[in-house]
Coordinates of N, CA and C in Angstrom, one line a residue:
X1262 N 0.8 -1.2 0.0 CA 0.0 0.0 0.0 C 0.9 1.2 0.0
X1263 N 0.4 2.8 -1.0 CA 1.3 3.0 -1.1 C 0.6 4.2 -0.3
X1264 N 1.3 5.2 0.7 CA 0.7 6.3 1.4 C 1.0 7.5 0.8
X1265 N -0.5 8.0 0.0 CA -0.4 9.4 -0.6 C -0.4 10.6 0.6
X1266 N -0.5 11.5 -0.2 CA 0.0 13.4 0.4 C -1.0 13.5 1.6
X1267 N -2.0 13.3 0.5 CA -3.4 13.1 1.2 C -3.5 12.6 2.8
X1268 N -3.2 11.1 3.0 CA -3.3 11.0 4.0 C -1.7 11.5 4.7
X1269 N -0.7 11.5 4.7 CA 0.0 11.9 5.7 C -0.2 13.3 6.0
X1270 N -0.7 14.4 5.2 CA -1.8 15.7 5.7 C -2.5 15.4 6.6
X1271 N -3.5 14.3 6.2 CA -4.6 14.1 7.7 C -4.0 13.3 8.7
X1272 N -2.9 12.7 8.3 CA -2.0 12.3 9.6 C -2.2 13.3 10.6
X1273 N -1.1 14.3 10.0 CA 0.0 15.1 10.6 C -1.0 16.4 11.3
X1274 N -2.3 16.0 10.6 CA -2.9 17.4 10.5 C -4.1 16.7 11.9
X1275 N -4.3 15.5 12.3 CA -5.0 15.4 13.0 C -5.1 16.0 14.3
X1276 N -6.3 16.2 14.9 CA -6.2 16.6 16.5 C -5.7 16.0 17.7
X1277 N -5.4 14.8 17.6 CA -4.2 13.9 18.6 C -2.9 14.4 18.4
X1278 N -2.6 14.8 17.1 CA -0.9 14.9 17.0 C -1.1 16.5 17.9
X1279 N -2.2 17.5 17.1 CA -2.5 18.6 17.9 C -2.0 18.3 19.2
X1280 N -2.9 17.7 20.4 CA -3.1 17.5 21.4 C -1.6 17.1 21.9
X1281 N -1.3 16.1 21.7 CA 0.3 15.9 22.3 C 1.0 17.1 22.1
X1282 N 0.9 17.6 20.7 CA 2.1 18.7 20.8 C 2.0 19.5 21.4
X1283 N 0.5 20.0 22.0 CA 0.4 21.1 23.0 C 0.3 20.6 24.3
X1284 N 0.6 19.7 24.4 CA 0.6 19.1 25.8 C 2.0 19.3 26.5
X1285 N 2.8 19.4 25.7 CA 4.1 19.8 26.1 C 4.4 21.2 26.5
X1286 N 3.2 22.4 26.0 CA 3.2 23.2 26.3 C 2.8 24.0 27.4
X1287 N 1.3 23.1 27.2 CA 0.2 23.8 28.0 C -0.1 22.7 28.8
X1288 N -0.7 22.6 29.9 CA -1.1 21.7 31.2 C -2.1 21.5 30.0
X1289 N -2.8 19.8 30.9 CA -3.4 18.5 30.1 C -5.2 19.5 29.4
X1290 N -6.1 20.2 30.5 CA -6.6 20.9 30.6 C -7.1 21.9 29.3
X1291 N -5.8 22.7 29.4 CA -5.7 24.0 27.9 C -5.4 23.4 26.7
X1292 N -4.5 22.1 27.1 CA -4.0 21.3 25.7 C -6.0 20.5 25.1
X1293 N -6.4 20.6 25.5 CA -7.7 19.7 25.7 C -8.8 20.4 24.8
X1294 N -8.6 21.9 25.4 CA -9.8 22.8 25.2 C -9.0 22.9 23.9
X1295 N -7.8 23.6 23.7 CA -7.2 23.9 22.6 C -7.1 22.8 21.2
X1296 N -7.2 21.9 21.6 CA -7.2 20.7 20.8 C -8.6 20.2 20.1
X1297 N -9.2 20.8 21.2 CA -10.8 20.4 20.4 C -10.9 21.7 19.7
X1298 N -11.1 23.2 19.9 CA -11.1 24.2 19.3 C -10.8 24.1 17.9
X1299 N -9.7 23.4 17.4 CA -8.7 23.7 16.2 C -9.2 22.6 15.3
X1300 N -10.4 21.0 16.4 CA -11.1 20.2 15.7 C -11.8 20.6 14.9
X1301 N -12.8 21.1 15.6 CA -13.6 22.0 15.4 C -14.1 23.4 14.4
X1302 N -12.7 24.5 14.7 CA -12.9 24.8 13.6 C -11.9 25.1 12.7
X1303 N -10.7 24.3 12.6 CA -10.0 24.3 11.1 C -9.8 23.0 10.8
X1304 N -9.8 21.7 11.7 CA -9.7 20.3 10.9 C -10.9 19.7 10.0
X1305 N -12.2 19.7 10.9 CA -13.2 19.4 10.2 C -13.6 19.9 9.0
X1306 N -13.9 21.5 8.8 CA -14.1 22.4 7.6 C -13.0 22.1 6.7
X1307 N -11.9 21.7 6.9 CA -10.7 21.8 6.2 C -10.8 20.1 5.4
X1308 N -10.9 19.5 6.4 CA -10.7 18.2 6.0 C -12.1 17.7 5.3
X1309 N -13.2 17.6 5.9 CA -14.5 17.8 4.8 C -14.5 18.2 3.5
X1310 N -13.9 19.8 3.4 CA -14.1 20.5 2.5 C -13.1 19.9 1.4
X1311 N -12.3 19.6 1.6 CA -10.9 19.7 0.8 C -10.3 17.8 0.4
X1312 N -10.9 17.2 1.6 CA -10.9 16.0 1.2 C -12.0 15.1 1.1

């Protein structure tokens, strides 16, 4: 199987990888709120729309 653009964008681009990476930043909490925020309004509309 070969892995197009496509998915390693929605990889990279998911709200888990979000979430850890702000988890290093921000306590479990802010990384949480912030992680659903960015679900909500740039992954879904982006990822819907575009894929």
């Amino acid at each position: 199987m070969k892995v197009s653009i496509k998915d390693k964008v929605r990889h990279y681009l998911n709200p888990l990888h979000v979430f850890c990476s702000l988890n290093y930043i921000f306590n479990k909490e802010k990384a949480l709120r912030a992680a659903r925020a960015y679900e909500q309004k740039i992954y879904k509309p982006f990822v819907t729309s575009i894929f």
